[in-house]
Short mmCIF file of C-alpha atoms in Angstrom, two decimals:
data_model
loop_
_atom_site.label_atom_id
_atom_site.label_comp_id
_atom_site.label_asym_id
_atom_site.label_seq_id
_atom_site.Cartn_x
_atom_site.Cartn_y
_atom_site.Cartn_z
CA UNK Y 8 0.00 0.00 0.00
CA UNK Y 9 0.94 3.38 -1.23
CA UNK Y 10 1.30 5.78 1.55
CA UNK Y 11 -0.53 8.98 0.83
CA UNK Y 12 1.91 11.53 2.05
CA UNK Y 13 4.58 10.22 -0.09
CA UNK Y 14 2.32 10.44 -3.16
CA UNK Y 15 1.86 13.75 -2.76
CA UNK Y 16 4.91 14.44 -1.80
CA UNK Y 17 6.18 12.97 -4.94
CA UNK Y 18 3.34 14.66 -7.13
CA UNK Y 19 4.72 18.40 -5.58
CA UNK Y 20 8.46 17.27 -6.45
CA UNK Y 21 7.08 16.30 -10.18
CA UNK Y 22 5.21 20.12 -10.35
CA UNK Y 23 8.39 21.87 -9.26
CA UNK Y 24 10.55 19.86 -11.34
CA UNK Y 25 8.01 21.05 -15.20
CA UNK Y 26 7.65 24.56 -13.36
CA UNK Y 27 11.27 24.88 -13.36
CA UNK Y 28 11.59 23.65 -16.76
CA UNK Y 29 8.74 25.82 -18.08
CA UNK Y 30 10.75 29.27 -16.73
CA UNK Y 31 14.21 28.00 -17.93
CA UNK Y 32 12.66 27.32 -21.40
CA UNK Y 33 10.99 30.87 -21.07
CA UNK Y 34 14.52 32.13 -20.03
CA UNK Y 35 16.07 31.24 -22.98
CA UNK Y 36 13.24 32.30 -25.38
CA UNK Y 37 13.55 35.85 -23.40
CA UNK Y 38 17.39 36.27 -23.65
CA UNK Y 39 17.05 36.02 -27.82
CA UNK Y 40 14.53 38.66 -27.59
CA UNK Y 41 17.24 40.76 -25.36
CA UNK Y 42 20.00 39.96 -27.38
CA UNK Y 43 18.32 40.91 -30.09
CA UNK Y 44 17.83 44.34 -29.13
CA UNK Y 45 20.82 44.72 -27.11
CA UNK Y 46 22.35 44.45 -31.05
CA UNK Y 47 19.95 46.76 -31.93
CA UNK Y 48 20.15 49.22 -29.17
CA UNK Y 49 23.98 49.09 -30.23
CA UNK Y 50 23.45 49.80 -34.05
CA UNK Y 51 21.28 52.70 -33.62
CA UNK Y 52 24.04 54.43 -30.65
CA UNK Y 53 21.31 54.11 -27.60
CA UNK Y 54 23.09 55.17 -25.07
CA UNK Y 55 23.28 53.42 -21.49
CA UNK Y 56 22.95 55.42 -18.20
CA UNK Y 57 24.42 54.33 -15.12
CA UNK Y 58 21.06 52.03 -13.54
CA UNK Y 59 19.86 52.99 -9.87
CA UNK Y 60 18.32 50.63 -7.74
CA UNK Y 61 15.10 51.05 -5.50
CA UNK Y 62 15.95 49.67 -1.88
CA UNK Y 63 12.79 48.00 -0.10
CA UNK Y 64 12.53 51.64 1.72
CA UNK Y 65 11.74 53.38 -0.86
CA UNK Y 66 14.94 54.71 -1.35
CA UNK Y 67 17.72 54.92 -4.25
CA UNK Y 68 21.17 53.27 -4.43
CA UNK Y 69 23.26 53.31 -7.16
CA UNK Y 70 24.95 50.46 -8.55
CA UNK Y 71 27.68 48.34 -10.53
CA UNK Y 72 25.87 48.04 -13.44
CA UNK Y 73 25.12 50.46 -16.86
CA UNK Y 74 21.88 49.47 -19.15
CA UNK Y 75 18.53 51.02 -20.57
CA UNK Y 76 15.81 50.95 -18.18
CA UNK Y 77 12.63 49.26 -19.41
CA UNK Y 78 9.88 50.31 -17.83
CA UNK Y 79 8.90 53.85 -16.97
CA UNK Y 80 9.00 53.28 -12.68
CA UNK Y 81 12.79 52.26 -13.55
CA UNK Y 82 12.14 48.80 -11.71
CA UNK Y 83 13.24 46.72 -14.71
CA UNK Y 84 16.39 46.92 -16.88
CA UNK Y 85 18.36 45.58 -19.63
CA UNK Y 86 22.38 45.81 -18.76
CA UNK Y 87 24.66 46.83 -21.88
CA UNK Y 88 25.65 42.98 -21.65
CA UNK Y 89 22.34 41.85 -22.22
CA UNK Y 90 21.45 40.87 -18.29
CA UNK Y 91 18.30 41.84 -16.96
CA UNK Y 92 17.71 43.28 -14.06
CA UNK Y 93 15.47 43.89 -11.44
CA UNK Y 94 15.70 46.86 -9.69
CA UNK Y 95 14.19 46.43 -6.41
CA UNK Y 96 16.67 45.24 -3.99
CA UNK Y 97 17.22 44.71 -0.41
CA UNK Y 98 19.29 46.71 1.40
CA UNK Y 99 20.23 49.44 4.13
CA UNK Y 100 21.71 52.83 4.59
CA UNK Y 101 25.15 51.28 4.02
CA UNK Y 102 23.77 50.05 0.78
CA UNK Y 103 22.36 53.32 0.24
CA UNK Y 104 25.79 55.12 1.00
CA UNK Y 105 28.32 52.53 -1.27
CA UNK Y 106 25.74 51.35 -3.80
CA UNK Y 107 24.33 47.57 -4.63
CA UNK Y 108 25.97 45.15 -6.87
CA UNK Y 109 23.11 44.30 -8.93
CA UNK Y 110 23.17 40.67 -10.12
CA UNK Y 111 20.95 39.68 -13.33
CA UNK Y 112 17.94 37.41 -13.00
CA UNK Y 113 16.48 35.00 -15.43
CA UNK Y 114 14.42 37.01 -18.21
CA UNK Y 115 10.50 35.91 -17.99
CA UNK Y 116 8.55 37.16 -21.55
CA UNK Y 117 5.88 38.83 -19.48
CA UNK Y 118 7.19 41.72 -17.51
CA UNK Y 119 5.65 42.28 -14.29
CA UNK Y 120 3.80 38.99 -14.41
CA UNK Y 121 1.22 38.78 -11.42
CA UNK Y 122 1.53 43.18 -11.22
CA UNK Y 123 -1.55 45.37 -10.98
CA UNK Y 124 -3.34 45.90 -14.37
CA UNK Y 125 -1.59 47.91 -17.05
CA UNK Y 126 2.13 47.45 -15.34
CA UNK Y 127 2.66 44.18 -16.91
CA UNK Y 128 3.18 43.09 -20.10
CA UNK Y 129 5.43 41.19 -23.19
CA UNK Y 130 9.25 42.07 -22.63
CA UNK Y 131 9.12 42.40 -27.00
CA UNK Y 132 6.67 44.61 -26.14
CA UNK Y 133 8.82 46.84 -23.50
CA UNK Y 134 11.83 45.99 -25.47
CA UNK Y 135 10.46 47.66 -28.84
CA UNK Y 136 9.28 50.94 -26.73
CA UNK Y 137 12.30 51.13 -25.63
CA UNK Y 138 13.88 51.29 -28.98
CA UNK Y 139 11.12 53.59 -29.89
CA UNK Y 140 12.16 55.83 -27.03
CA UNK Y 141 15.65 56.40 -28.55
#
């Protein structure tokens, strides 16, 4: 007899295990779209800006790392290497004082998934603005 904890137990470790699959799949599909227009950003002379990073008080560090912000609240960014970055980081008044090293995150194709209404969207979608933007 099958004991029933193990089964589920085994049927969560089977969920994580296709979840995790499903975002690295959707990480790869995202950094062609950001290589892409890193290329592009490149071609047409975008320039980068030196990326700041919102601490969880509300206030700004700077950090490490140069790119094009993506999304108008500067909580998402591209770095000039084609890392992306979110910009909402943990951190104190030290952090505050020296700056955050920023480290990149997998890329998902929908920005801001699970966000209010109208702050989320397709990364083409924020990436091609952004172009648009000059």
């Amino acid at each position: 007899m099958t004991d029933p904890r193990s089964a589920r137990a085994e049927g969560a470790a089977r969920r994580a295990d296709l979840a995790q699959g499903q975002q690295r799949t959707e990480a790869v599909k995202a950094q062609r779209l950001i290589d892409a227009f890193v290329a592009e950003a490149r071609q047409r002379g975008l320039p980068t800006e030196q990326l700041r990073a919102r601490l969880m008080s509300g206030a700004e560090a700077r950090t490490d790392r140069t790119g094009w912000y993506l999304r108008r609240d500067r909580s998402v960014a591209i770095g000039e290497n084609g890392e992306y970055f979110v910009l909402l980081v943990p951190g104190g008044l030290a952090d505050r004082i020296r700056g955050v090293k920023l480290a990149p995150t997998p890329p998902p194709l929908v920005v801001g998934r699970g966000g209010p209404d109208g702050e989320a969207g397709d990364l083409a979608e924020f990436l091609r603005r952004r172009l648009d933007q000059g």
